[in-house]
Short mmCIF file of N, CA and C in Angstrom, two decimals:
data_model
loop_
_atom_site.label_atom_id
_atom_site.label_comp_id
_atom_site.label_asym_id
_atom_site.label_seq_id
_atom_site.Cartn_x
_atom_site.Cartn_y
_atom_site.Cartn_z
N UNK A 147 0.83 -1.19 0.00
CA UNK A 147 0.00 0.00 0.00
C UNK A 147 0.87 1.25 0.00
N UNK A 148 0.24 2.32 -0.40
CA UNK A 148 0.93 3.52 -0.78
C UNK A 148 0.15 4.48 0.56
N UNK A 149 1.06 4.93 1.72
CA UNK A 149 0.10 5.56 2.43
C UNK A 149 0.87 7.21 2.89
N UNK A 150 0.32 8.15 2.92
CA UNK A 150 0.88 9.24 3.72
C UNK A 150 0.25 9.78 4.74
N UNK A 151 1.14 10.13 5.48
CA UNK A 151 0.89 10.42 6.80
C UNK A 151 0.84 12.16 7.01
N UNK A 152 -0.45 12.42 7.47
CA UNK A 152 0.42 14.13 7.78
C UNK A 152 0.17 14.50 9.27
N UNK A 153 1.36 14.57 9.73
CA UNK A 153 1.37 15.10 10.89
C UNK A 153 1.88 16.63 11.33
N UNK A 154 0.68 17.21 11.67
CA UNK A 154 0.98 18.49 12.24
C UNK A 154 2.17 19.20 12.68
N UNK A 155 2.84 17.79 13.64
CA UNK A 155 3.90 18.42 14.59
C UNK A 155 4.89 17.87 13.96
N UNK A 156 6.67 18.28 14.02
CA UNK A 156 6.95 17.44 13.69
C UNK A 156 7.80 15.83 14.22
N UNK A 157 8.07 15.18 13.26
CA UNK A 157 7.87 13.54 13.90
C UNK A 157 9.25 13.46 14.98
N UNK A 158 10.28 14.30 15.38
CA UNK A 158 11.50 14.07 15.39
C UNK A 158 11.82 15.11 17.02
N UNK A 159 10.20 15.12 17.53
CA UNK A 159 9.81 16.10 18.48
C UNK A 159 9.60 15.00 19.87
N UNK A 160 9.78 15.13 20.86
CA UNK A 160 9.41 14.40 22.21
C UNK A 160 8.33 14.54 22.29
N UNK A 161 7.27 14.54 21.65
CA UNK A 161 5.74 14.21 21.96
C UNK A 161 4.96 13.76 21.25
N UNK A 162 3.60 13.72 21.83
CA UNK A 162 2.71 12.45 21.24
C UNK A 162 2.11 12.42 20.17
N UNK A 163 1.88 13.19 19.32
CA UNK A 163 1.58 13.26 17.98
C UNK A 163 2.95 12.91 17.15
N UNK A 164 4.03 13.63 17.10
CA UNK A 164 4.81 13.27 16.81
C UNK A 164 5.71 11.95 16.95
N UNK A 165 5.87 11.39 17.92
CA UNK A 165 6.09 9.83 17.87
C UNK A 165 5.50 9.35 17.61
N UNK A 166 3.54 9.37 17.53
CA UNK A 166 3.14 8.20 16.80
C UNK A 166 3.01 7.83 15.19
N UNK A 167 2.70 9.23 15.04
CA UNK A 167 3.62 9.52 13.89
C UNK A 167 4.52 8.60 13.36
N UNK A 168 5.79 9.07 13.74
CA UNK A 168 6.89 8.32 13.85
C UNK A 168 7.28 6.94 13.38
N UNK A 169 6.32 6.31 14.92
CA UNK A 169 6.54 4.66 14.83
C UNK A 169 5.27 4.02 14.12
N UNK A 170 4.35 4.73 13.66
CA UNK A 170 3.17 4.62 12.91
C UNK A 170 4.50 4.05 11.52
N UNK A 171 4.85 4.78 11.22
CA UNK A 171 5.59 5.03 9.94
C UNK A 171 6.13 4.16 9.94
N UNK A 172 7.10 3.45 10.90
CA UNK A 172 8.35 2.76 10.90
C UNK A 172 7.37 1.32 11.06
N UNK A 173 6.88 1.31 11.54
CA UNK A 173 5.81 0.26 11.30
C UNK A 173 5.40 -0.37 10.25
N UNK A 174 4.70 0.29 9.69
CA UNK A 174 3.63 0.00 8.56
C UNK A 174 5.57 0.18 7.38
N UNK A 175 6.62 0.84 7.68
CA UNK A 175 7.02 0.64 6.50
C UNK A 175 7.78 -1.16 6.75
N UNK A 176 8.24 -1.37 8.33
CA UNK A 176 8.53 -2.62 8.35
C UNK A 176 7.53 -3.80 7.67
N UNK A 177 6.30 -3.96 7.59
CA UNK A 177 5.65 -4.54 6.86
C UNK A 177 5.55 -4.57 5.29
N UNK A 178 6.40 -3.66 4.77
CA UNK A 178 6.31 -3.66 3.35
C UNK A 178 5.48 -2.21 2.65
N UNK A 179 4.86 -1.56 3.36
CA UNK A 179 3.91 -0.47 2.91
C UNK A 179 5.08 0.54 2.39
N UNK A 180 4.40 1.30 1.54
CA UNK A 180 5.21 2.80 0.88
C UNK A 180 4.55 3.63 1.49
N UNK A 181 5.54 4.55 2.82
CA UNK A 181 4.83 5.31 3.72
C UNK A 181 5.81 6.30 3.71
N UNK A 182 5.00 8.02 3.47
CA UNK A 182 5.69 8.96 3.53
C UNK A 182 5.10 9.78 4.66
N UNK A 183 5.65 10.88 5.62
CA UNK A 183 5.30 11.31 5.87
C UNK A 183 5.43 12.89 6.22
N UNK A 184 4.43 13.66 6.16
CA UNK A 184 4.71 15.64 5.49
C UNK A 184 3.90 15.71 7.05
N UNK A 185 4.04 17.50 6.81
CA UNK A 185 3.77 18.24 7.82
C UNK A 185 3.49 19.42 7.53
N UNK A 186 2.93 19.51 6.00
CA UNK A 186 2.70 20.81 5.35
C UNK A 186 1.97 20.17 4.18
N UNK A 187 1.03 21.03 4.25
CA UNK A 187 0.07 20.93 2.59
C UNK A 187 1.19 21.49 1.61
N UNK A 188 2.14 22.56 2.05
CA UNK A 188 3.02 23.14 0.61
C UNK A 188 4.22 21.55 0.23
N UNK A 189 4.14 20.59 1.34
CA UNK A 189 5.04 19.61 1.08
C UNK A 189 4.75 18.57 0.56
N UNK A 190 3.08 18.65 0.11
CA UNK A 190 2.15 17.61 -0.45
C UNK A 190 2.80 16.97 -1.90
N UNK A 191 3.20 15.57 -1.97
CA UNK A 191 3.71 15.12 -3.29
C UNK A 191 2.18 14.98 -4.42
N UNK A 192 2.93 15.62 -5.58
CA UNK A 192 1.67 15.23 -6.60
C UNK A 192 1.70 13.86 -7.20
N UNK A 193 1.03 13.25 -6.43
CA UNK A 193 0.85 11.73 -7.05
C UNK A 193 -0.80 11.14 -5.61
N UNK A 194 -1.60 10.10 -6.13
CA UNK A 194 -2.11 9.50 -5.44
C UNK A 194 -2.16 8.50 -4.35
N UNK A 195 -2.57 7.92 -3.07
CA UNK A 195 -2.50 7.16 -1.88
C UNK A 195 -3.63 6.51 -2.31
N UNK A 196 -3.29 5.14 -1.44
CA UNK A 196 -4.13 4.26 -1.05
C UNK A 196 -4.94 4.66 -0.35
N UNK A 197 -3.96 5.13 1.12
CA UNK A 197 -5.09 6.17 2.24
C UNK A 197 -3.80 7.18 2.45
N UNK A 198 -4.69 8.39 2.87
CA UNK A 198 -4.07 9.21 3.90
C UNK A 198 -4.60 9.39 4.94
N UNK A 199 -3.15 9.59 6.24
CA UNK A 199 -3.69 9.81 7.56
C UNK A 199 -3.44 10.76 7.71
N UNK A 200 -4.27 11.26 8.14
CA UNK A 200 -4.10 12.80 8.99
C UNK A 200 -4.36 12.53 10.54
N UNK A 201 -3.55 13.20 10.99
CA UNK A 201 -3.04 13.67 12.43
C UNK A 201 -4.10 14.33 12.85
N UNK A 202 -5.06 14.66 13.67
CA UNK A 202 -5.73 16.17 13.72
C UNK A 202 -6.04 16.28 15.06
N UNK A 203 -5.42 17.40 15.45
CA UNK A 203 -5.05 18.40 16.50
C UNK A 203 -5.66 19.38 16.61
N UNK A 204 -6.90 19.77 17.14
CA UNK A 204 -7.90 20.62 17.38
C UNK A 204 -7.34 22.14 17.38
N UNK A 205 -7.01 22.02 18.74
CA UNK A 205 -6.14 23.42 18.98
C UNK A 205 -4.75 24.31 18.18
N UNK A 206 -4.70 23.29 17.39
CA UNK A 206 -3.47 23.99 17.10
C UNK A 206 -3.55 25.08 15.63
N UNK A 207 -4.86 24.61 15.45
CA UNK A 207 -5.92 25.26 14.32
C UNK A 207 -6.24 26.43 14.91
N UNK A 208 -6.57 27.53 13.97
CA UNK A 208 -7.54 28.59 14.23
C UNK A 208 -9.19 28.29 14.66
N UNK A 209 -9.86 28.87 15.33
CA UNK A 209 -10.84 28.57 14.94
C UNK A 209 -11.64 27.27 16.01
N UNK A 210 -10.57 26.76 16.58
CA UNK A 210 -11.00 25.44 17.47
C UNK A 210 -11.20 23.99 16.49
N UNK A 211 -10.38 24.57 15.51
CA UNK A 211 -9.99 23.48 14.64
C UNK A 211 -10.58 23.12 12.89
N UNK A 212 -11.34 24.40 13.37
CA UNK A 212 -12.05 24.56 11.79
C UNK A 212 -10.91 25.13 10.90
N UNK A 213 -9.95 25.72 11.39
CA UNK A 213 -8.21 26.45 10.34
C UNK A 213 -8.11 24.79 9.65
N UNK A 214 -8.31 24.16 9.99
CA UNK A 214 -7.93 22.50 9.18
C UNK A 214 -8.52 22.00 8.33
N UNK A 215 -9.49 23.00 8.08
CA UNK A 215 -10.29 22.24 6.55
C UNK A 215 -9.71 22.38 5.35
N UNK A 216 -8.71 23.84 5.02
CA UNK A 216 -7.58 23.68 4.02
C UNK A 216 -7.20 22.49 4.00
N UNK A 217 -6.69 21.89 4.93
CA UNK A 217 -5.37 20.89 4.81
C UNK A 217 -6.24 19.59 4.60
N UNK A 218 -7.42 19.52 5.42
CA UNK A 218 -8.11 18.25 4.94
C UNK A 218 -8.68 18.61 3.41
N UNK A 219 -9.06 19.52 2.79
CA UNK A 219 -9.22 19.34 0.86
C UNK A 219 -7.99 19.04 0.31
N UNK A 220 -6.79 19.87 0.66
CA UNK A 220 -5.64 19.35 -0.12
C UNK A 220 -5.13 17.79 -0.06
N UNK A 221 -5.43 17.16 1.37
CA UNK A 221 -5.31 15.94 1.77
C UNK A 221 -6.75 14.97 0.90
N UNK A 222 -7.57 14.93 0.53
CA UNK A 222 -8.81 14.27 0.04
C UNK A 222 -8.38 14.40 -1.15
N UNK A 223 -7.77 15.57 -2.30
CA UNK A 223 -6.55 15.23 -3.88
C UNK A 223 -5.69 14.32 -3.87
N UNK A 224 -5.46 13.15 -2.39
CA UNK A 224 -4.32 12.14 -2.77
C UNK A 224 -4.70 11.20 -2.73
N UNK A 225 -6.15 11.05 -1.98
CA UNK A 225 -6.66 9.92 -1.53
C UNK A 225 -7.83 9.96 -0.31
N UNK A 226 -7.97 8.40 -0.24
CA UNK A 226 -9.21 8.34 1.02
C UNK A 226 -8.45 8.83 2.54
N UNK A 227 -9.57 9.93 2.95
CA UNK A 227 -8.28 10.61 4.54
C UNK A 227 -9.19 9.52 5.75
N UNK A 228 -8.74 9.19 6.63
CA UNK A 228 -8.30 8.51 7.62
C UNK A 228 -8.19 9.69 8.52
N UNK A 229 -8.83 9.66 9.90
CA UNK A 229 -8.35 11.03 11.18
C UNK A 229 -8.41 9.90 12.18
N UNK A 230 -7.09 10.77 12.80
CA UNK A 230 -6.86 10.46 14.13
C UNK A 230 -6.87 11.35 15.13
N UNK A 231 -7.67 11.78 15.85
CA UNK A 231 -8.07 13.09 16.51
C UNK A 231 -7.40 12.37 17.90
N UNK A 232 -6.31 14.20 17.72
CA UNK A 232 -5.57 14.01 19.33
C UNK A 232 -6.44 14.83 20.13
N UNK A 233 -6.68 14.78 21.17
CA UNK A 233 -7.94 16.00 21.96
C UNK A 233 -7.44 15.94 23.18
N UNK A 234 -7.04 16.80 23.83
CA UNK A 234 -6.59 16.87 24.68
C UNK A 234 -7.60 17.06 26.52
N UNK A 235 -8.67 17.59 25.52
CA UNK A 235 -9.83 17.51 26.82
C UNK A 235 -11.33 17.01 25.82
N UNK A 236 -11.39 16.11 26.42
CA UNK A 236 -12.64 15.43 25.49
C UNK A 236 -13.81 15.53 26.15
#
């Protein structure tokens, strides 16, 4: 499978979006998958996914998380999106 990952923060950071991130990646690529992963819609490759995951982080959006609907249309041009909502108070 062809999958990208976009994570907000980035992966190479001591925290939890970012490591799962991370070992999300290192994972799925130990199994054989083609897994990239960005942290910017301007870093978006032009080509299609199997799936994309998106990361999504409420707060870190304008808006209380509505600033993220850019990034989820540019993310839905590569493929089927996948969310993993980090929430910090649920």
């Amino acid at each position: 499978m062809k999958i990208l990952i976009y994570s907000p923060t980035p992966t190479n950071l001591a925290d939890g979006v970012g490591m799962q991130c991370r070992r999300l990646a290192e994972e799925l690529a130990s199994v054989g998958d083609q897994v990239q992963v960005v942290g910017s819609v301007s870093d978006l490759p032009l080509r299609r996914y199997d799936v994309v995951h998106m990361h999504y982080v409420p707060f870190l959006y304008p808006g209380w998380g509505a600033g993220s609907l850019a990034q989820l249309a540019a993310l839905e041009k590569r493929g089927p999106v996948v969310l993993t909502v980090h929430e910090a108070r649920v």
